[in-house]
mmCIF file of C-alpha atoms and ligand atoms in Angstrom:
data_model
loop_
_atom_site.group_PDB
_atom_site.id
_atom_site.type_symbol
_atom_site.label_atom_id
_atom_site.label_comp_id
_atom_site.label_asym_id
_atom_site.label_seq_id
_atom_site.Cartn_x
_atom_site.Cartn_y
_atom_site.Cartn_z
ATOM 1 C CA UNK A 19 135.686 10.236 140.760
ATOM 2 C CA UNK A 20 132.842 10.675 138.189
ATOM 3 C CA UNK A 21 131.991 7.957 136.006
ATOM 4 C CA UNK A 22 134.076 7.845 132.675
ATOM 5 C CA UNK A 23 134.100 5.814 129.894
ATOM 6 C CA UNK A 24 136.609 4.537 127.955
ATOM 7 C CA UNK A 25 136.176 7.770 125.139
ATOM 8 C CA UNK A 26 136.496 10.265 128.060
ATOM 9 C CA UNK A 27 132.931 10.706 128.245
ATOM 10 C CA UNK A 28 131.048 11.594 131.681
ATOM 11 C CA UNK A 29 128.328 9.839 132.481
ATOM 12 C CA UNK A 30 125.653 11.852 134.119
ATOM 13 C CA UNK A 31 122.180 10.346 132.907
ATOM 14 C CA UNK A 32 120.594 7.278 134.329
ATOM 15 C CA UNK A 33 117.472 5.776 132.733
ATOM 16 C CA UNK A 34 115.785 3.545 134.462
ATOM 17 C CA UNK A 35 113.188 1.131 133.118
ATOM 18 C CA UNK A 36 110.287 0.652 135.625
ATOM 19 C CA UNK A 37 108.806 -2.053 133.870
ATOM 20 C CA UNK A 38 108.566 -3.943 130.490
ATOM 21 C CA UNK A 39 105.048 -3.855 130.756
ATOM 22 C CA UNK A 40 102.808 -1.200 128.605
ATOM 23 C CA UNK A 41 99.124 -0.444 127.758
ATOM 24 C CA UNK A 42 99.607 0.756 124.197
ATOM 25 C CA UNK A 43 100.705 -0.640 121.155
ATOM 26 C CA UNK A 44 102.827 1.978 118.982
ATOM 27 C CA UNK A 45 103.261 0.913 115.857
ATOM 28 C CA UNK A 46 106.926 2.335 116.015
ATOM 29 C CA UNK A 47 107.617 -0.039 119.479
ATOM 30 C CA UNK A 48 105.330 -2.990 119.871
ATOM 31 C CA UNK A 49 103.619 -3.379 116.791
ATOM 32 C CA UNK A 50 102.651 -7.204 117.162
ATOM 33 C CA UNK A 51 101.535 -5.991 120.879
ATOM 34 C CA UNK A 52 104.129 -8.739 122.558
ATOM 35 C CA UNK A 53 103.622 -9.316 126.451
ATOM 36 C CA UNK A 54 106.345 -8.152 128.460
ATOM 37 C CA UNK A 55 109.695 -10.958 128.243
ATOM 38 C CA UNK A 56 110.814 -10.213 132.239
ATOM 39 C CA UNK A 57 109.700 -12.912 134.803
ATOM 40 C CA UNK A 58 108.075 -11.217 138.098
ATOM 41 C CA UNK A 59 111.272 -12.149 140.478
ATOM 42 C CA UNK A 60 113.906 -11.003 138.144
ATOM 43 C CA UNK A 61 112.273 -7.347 138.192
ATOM 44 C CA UNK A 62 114.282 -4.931 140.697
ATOM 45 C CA UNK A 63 112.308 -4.269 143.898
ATOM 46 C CA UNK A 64 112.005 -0.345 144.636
ATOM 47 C CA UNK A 65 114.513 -1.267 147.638
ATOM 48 C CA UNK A 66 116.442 -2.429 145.016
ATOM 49 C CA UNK A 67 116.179 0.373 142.563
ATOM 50 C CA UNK A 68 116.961 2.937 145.717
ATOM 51 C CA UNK A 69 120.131 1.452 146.604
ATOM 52 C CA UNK A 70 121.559 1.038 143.134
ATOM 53 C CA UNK A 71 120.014 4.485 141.999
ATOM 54 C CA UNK A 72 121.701 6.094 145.624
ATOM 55 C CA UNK A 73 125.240 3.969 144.291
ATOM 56 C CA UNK A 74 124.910 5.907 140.880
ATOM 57 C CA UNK A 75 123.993 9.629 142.554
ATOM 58 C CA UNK A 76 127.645 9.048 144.411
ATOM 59 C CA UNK A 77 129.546 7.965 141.366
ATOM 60 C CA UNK A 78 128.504 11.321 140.101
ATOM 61 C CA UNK A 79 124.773 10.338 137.920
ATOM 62 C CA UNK A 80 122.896 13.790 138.114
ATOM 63 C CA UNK A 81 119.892 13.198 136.029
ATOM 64 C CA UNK A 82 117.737 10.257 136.885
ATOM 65 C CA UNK A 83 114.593 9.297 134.445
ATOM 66 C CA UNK A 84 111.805 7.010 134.680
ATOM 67 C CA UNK A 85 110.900 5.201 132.174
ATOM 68 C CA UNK A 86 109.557 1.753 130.156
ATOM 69 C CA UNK A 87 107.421 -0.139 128.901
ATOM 70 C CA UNK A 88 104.693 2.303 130.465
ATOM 71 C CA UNK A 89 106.416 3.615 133.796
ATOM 72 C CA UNK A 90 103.267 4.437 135.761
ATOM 73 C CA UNK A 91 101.901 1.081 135.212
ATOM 74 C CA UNK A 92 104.205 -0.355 138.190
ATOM 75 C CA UNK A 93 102.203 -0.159 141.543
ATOM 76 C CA UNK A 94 102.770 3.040 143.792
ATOM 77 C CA UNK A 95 105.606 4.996 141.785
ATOM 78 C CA UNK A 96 104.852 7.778 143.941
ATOM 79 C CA UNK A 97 106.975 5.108 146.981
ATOM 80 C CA UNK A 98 109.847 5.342 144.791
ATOM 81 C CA UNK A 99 110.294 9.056 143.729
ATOM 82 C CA UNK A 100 109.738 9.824 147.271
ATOM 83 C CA UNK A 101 113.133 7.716 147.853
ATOM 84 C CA UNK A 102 114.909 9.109 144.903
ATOM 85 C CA UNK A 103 113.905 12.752 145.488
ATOM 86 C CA UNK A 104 115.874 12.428 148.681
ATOM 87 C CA UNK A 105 119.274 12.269 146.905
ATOM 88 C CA UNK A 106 118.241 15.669 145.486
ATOM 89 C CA UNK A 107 119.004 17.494 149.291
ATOM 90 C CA UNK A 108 121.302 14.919 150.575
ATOM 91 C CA UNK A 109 124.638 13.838 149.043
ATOM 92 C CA UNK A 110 124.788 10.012 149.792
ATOM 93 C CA UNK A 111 127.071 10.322 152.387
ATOM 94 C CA UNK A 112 129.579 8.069 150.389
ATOM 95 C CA UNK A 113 133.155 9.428 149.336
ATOM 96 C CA UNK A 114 135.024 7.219 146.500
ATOM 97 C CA UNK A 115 138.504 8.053 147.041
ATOM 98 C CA UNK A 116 139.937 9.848 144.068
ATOM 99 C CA UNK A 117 143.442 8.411 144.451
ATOM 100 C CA UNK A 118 143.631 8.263 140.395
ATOM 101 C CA UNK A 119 143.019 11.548 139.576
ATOM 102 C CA UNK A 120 145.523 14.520 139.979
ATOM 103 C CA UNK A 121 142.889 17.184 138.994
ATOM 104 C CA UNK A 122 140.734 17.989 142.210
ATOM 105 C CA UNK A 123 137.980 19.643 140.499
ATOM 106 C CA UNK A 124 137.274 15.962 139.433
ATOM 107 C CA UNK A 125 136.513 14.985 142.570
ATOM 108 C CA UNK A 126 132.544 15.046 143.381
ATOM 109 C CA UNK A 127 132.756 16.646 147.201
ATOM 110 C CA UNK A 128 128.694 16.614 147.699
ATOM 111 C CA UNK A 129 127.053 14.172 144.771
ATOM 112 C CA UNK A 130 123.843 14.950 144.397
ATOM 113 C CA UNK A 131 120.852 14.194 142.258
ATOM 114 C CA UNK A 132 120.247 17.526 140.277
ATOM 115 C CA UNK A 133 116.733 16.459 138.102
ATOM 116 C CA UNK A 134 114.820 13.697 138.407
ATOM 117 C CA UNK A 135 112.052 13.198 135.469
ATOM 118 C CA UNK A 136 109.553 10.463 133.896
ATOM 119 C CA UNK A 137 108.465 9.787 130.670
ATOM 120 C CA UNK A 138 105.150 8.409 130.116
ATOM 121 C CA UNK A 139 102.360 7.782 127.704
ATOM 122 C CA UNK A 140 100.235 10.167 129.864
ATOM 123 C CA UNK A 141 97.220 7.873 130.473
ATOM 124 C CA UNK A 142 96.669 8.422 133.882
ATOM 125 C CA UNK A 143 98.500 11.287 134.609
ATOM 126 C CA UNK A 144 95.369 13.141 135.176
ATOM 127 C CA UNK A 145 94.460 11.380 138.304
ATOM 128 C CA UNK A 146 98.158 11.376 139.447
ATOM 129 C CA UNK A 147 100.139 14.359 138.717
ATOM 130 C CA UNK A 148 99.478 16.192 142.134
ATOM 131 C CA UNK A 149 100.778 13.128 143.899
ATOM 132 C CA UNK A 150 104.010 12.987 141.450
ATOM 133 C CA UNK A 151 104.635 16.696 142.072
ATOM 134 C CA UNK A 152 104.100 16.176 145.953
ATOM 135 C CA UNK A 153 106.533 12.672 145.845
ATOM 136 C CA UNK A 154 109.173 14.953 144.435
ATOM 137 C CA UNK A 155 109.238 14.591 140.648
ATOM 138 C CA UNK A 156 110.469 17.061 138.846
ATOM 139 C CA UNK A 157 108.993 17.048 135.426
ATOM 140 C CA UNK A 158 107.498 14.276 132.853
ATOM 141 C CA UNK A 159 108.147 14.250 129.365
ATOM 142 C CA UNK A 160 104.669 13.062 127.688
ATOM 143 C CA UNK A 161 104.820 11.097 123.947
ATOM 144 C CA UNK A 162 102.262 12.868 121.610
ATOM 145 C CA UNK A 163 102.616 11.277 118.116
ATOM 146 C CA UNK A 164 99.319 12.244 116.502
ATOM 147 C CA UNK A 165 96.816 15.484 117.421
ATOM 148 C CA UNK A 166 94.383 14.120 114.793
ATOM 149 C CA UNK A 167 92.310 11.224 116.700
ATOM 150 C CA UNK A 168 92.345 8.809 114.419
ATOM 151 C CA UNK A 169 95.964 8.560 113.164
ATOM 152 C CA UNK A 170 96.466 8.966 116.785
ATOM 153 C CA UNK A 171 94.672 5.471 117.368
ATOM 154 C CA UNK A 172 96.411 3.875 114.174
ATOM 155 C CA UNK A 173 99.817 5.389 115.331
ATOM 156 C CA UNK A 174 99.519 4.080 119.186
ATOM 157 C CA UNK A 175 96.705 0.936 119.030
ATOM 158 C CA UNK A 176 94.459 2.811 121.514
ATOM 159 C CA UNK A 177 92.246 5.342 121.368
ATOM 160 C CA UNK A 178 93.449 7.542 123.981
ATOM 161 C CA UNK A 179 94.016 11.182 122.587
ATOM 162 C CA UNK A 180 91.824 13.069 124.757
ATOM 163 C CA UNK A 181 93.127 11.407 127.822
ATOM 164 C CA UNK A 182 96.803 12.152 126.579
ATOM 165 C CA UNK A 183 95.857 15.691 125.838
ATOM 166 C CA UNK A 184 94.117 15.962 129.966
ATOM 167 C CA UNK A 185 97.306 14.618 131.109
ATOM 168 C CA UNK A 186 99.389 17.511 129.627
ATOM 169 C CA UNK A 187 96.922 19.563 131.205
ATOM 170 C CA UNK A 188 97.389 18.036 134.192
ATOM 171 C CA UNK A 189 101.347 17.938 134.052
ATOM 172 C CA UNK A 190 100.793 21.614 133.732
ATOM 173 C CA UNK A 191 98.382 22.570 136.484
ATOM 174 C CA UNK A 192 100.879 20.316 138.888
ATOM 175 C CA UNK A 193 103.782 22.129 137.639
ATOM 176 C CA UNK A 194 105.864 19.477 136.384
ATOM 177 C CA UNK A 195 107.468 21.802 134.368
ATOM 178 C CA UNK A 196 109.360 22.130 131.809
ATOM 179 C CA UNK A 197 107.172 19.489 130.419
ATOM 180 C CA UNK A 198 108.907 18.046 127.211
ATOM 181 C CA UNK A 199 106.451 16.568 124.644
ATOM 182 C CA UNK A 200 107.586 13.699 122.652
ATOM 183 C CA UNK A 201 106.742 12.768 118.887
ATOM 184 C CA UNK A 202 108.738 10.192 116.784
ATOM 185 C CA UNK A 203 108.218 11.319 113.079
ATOM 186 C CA UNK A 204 107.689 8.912 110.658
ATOM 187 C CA UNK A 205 107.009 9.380 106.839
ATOM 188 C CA UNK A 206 103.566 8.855 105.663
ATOM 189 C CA UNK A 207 101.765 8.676 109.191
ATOM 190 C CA UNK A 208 102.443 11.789 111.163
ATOM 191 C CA UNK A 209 104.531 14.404 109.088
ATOM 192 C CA UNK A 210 102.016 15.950 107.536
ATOM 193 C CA UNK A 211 100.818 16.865 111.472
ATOM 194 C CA UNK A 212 104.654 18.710 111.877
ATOM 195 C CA UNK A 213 102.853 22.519 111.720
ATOM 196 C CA UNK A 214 99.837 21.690 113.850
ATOM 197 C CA UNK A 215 102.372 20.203 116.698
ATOM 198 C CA UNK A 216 104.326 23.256 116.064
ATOM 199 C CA UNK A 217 100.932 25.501 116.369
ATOM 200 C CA UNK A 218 99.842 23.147 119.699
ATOM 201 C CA UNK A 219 103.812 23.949 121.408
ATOM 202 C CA UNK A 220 103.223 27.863 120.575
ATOM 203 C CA UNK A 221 99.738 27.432 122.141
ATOM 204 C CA UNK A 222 100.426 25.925 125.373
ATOM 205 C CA UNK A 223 103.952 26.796 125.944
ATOM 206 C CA UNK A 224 105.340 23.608 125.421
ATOM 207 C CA UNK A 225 108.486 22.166 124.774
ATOM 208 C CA UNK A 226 107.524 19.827 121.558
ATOM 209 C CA UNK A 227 110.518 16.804 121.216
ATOM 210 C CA UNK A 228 110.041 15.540 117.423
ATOM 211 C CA UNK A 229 112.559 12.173 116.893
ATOM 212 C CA UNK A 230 113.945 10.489 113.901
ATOM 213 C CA UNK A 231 112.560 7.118 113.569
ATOM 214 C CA UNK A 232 115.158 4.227 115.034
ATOM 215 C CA UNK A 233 115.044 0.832 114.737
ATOM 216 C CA UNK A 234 114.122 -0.232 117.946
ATOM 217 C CA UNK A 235 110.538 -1.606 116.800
ATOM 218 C CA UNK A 236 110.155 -5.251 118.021
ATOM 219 C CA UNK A 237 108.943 -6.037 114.868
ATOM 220 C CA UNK A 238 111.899 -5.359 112.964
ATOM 221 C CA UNK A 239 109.789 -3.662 110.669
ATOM 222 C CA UNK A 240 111.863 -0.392 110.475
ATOM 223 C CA UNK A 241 112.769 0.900 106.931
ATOM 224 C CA UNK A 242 115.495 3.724 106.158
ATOM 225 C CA UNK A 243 112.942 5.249 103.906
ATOM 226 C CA UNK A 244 110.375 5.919 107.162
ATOM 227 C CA UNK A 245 112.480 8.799 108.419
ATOM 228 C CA UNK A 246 112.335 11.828 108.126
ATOM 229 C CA UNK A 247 115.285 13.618 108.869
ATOM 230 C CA UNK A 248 115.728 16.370 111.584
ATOM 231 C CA UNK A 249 116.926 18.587 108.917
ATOM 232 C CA UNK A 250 113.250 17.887 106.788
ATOM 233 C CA UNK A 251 111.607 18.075 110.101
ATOM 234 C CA UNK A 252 113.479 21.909 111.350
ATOM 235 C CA UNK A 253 112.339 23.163 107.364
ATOM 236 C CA UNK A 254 108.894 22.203 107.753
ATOM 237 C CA UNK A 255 108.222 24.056 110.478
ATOM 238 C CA UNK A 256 110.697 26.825 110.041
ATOM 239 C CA UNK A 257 108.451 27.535 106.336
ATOM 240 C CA UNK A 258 105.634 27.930 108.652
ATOM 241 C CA UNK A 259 106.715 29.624 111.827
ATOM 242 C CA UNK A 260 110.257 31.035 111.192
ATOM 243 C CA UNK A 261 112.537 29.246 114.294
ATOM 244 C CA UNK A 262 115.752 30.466 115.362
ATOM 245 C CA UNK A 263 118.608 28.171 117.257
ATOM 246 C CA UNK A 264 118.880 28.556 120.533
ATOM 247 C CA UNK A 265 122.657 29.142 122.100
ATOM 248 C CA UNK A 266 124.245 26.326 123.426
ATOM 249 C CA UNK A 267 121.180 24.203 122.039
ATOM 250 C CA UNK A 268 122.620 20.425 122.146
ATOM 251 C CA UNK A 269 125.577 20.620 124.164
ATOM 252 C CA UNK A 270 125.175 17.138 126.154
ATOM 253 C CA UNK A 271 121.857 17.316 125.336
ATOM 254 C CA UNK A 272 120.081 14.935 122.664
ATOM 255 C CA UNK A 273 117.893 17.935 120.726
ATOM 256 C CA UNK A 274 118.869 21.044 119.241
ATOM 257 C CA UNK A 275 116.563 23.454 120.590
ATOM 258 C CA UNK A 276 114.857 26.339 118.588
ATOM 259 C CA UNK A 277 112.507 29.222 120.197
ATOM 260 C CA UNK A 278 110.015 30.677 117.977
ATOM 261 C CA UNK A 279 111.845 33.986 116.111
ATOM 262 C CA UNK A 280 108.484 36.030 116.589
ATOM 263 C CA UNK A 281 109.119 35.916 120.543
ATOM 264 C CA UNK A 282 105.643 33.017 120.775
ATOM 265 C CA UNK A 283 106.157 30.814 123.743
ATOM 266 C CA UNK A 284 106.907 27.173 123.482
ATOM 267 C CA UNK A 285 110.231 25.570 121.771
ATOM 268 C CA UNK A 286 110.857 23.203 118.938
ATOM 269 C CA UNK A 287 113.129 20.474 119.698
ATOM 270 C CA UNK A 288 115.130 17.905 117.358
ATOM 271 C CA UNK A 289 116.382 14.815 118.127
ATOM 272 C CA UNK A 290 118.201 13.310 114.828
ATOM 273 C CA UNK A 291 120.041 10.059 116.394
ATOM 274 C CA UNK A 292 120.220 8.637 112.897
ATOM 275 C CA UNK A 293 120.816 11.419 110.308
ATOM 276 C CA UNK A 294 123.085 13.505 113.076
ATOM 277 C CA UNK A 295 124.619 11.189 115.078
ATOM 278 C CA UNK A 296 125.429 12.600 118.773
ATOM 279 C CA UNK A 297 127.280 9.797 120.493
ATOM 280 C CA UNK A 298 130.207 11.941 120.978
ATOM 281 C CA UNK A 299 128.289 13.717 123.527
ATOM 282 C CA UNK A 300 126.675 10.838 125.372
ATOM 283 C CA UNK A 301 126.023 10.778 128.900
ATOM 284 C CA UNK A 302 123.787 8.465 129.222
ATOM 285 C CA UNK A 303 123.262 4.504 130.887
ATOM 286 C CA UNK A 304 120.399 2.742 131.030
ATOM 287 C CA UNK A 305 118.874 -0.119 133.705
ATOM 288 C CA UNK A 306 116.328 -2.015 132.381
ATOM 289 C CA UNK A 307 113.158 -3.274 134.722
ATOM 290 C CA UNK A 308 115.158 -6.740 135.202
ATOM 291 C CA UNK A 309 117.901 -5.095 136.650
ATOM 292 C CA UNK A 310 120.645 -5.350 132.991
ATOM 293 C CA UNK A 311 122.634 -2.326 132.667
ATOM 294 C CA UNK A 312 122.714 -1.082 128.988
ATOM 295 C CA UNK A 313 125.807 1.277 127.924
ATOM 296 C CA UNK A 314 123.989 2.163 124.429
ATOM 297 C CA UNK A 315 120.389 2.097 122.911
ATOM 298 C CA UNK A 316 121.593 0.068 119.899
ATOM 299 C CA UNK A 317 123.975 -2.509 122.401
ATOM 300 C CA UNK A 318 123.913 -6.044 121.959
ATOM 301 C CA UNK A 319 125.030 -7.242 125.204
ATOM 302 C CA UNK A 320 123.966 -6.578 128.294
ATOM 303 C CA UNK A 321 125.509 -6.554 132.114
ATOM 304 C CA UNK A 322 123.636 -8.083 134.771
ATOM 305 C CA UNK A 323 123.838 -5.765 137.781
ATOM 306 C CA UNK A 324 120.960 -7.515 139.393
ATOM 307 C CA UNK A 325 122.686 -10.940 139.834
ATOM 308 C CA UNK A 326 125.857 -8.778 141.383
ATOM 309 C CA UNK A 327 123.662 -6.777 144.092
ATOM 310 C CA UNK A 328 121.451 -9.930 144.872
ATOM 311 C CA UNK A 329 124.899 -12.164 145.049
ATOM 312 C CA UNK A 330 125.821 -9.958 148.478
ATOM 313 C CA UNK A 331 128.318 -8.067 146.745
ATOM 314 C CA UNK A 332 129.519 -5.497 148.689
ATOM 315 C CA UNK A 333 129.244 -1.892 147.816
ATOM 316 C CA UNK A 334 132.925 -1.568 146.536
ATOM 317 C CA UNK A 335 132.399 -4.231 144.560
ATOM 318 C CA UNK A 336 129.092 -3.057 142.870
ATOM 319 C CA UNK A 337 131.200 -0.026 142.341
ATOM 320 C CA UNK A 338 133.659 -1.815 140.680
ATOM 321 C CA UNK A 339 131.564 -3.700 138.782
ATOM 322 C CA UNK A 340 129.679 -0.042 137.354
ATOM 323 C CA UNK A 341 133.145 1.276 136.514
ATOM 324 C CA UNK A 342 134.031 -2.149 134.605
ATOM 325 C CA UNK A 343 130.855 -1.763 132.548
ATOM 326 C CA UNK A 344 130.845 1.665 131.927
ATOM 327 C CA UNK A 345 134.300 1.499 130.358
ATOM 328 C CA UNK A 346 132.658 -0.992 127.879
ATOM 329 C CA UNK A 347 130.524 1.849 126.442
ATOM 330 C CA UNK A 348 130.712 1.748 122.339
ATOM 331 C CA UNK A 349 132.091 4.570 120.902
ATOM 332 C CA UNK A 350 128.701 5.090 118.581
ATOM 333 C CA UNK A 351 125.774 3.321 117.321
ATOM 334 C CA UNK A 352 126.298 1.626 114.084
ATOM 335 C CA UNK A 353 122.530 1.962 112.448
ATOM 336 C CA UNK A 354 124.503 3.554 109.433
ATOM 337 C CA UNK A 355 127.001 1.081 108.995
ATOM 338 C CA UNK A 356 126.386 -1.853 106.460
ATOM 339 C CA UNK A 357 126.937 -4.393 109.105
ATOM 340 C CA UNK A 358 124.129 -3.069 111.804
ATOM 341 C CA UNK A 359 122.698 -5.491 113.736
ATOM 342 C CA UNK A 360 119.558 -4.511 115.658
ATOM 343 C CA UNK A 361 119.248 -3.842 118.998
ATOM 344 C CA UNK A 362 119.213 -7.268 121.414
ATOM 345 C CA UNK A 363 115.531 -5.854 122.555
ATOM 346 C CA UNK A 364 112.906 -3.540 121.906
ATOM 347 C CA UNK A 365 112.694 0.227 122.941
ATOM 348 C CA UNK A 366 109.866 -1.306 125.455
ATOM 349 C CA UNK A 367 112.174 -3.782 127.289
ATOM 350 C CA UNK A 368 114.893 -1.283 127.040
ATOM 351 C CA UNK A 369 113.499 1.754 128.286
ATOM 352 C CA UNK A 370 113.304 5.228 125.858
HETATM 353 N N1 SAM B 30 105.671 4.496 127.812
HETATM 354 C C1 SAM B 30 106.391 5.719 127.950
HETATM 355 C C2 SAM B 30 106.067 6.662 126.837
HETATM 356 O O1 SAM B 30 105.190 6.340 126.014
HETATM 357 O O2 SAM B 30 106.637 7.739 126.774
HETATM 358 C C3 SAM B 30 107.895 5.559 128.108
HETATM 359 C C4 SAM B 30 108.586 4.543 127.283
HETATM 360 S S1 SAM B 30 108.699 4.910 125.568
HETATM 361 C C5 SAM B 30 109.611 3.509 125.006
HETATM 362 C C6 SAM B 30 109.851 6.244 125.572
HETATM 363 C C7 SAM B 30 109.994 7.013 124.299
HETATM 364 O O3 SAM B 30 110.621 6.186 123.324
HETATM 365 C C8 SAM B 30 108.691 7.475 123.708
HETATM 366 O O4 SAM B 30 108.672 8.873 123.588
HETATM 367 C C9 SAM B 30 108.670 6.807 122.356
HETATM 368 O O5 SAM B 30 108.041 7.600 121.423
HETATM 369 C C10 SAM B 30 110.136 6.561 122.061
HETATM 370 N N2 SAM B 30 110.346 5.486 121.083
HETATM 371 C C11 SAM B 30 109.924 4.220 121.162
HETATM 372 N N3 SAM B 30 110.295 3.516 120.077
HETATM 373 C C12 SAM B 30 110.986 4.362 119.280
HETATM 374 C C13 SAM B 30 111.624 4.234 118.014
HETATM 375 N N4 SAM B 30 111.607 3.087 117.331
HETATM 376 N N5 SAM B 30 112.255 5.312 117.509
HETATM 377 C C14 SAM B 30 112.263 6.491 118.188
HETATM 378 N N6 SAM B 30 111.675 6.671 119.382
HETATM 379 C C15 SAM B 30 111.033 5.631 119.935
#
């Protein structure tokens, strides 16, 4: 049986953090540049991240990402997509036995891992991309929060936009398609840049990700008065270059998705986790580099899946153990709420 949580929600989307480690410092993330919290040993081995990953693919997990801290910092990623693209042709070979459900059609007959992406920084994506593509990686999303070189250095800590920009490039040429670019929008540094992003999608017929602000900073520095909203973010562009909804835009999905209404290539994307809540839809877990599963961006706890796979559990117990978690998913995030409490780590540690 697929994975369900305890609000009869499928869950379909792993993240998983590669490391904690990462070579900028966005403001929005890491603004006091902190060095990564995990200890070497407690960080999952790719062996380790194969067999858990495999254990997910059966339980139903269709959508794999890689992620961080800065994903393509770990040594020889290329080792573990290779392992993870196999569960694309090959179910895992493992059958749970549905004796709790009555409805066959919930039964997963041939699990299998449908779309396996990273998400990166870009920085040396130029050098790598062919070698991604050949591993078996399906796409990358790319972050992008400034075109303007400058604000992109203030925004990030490093001056990096050109090799950003060559790594889209590069994504491109290798066909890591659809490439998803990623921009968190936040009031007074990068808004004013919302029509040249929009102008750089329709350009080079890219899907451009813009995200509401969250606090997830590990500064704690986050104010309600930095976002701006998806709703601002949609007019702004739509004053410039008139955008139309796409059908079934957010479905599961995070962004509502808009095409350009004069027929230009590329897509406008908004993600509004604070202003538009979507946790009703959410199909997503995380593992972070140290092996802690995470049922929600904004939890406070976290459940040690590392300690169970290196105690010599057996399989049906790390099964078991997913299920247990999974049913402990929160309902929503509660950054609205008077009584929020931040996140127990950073977006970093976590993995976006
Ligand atoms: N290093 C990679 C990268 O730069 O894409 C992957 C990790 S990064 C944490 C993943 C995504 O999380 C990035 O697109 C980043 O912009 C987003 N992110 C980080 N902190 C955020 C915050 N406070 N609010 C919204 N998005 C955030």
């Amino acid at each position: 049986m697929t994975l369900r949580d305890a609000h009869n929600r499928t869950i379909r989307d792993l993240r998983i953090s590669l490391t904690d480690r990462c070579n900028f410092r966005c403001f929005y993330c890491l603004p006091n540049g902190e060095p990564p919290l995990a200890r070497k040993e407690t960080i999952l081995t790719f062996e380790e991240i194969e067999y858990i990953s495999e254990i997910f693919v059966s339980l139903g997990i269709e959508k794999i990402r890689l992620t961080g801290g800065e994903p393509m910092l770990r040594r020889n990623i290329e080792d573990l997509i290779a392992k993870l693209s196999r569960f694309k042709i090959q179910d895992s070979g493992f059958r749970i036995q549905d004796s709790e459900s009555e409805n066959p059609k919930s039964k997963i007959q041939n699990p299998k891992l449908q779309d396996l992406a990273l998400t990166t920084n870009g920085f040396s994506l130029p050098q790598r991309a062919e070698d991604l593509k050949k591993a078996g990686l399906d796409r990358v999303t790319i972050s992008l929060d400034s075109l303007e070189r400058e604000n992109f250095r203030q925004i990030t800590g490093v001056d990096k936009l050109d090799e950003v920009l060559a790594a889209i490039a590069a994504a491109q040429r290798a066909d890591l398609q659809p490439i998803k670019i990623n921009a968190v929008v936040v009031r007074g540094r990068n808004d004013h840049e919302l029509p040249e992003f929009a102008a750089f999608a329709r350009e080079n017929d890219l899907k451009m990700r813009f995200i509401e602000f969250m606090p997830l900073d590990s500064g704690h520095g986050w104010k309600r008065e930095q976002i701006v909203s998806g709703r601002e973010i949609f007019e702004k562009i739509n004053q410039i270059f008139p955008l139309e909804l796409k059908e079934n835009s957010r479905g599961a999905e995070t962004a509502w998705k808009y095409r350009f209404a004069d027929g230009a290539p590329g897509e406008i994307g908004v993600i509004a986790p604070v202003t538009q809540m979507f946790c009703g839809a959410c199909s997503r877990i995380r593992l972070t580099a140290d092996g802690q599963i995470r049922t929600c961006l904004f939890s406070t706890i976290e459940h040690n899946l590392r300690d169970v796979v290196r105690g010599g559990a057996t399989r049906a117990e790390i099964v078991e153990f997913i299920r247990a978690v999974v049913l402990k998913k929160e309902a929503r995030h509660t950054i609205n709420d008077k009584e929020f409490a931040p996140a127990s780590r950073s977006m970093s540690f976590i993995g976006g």
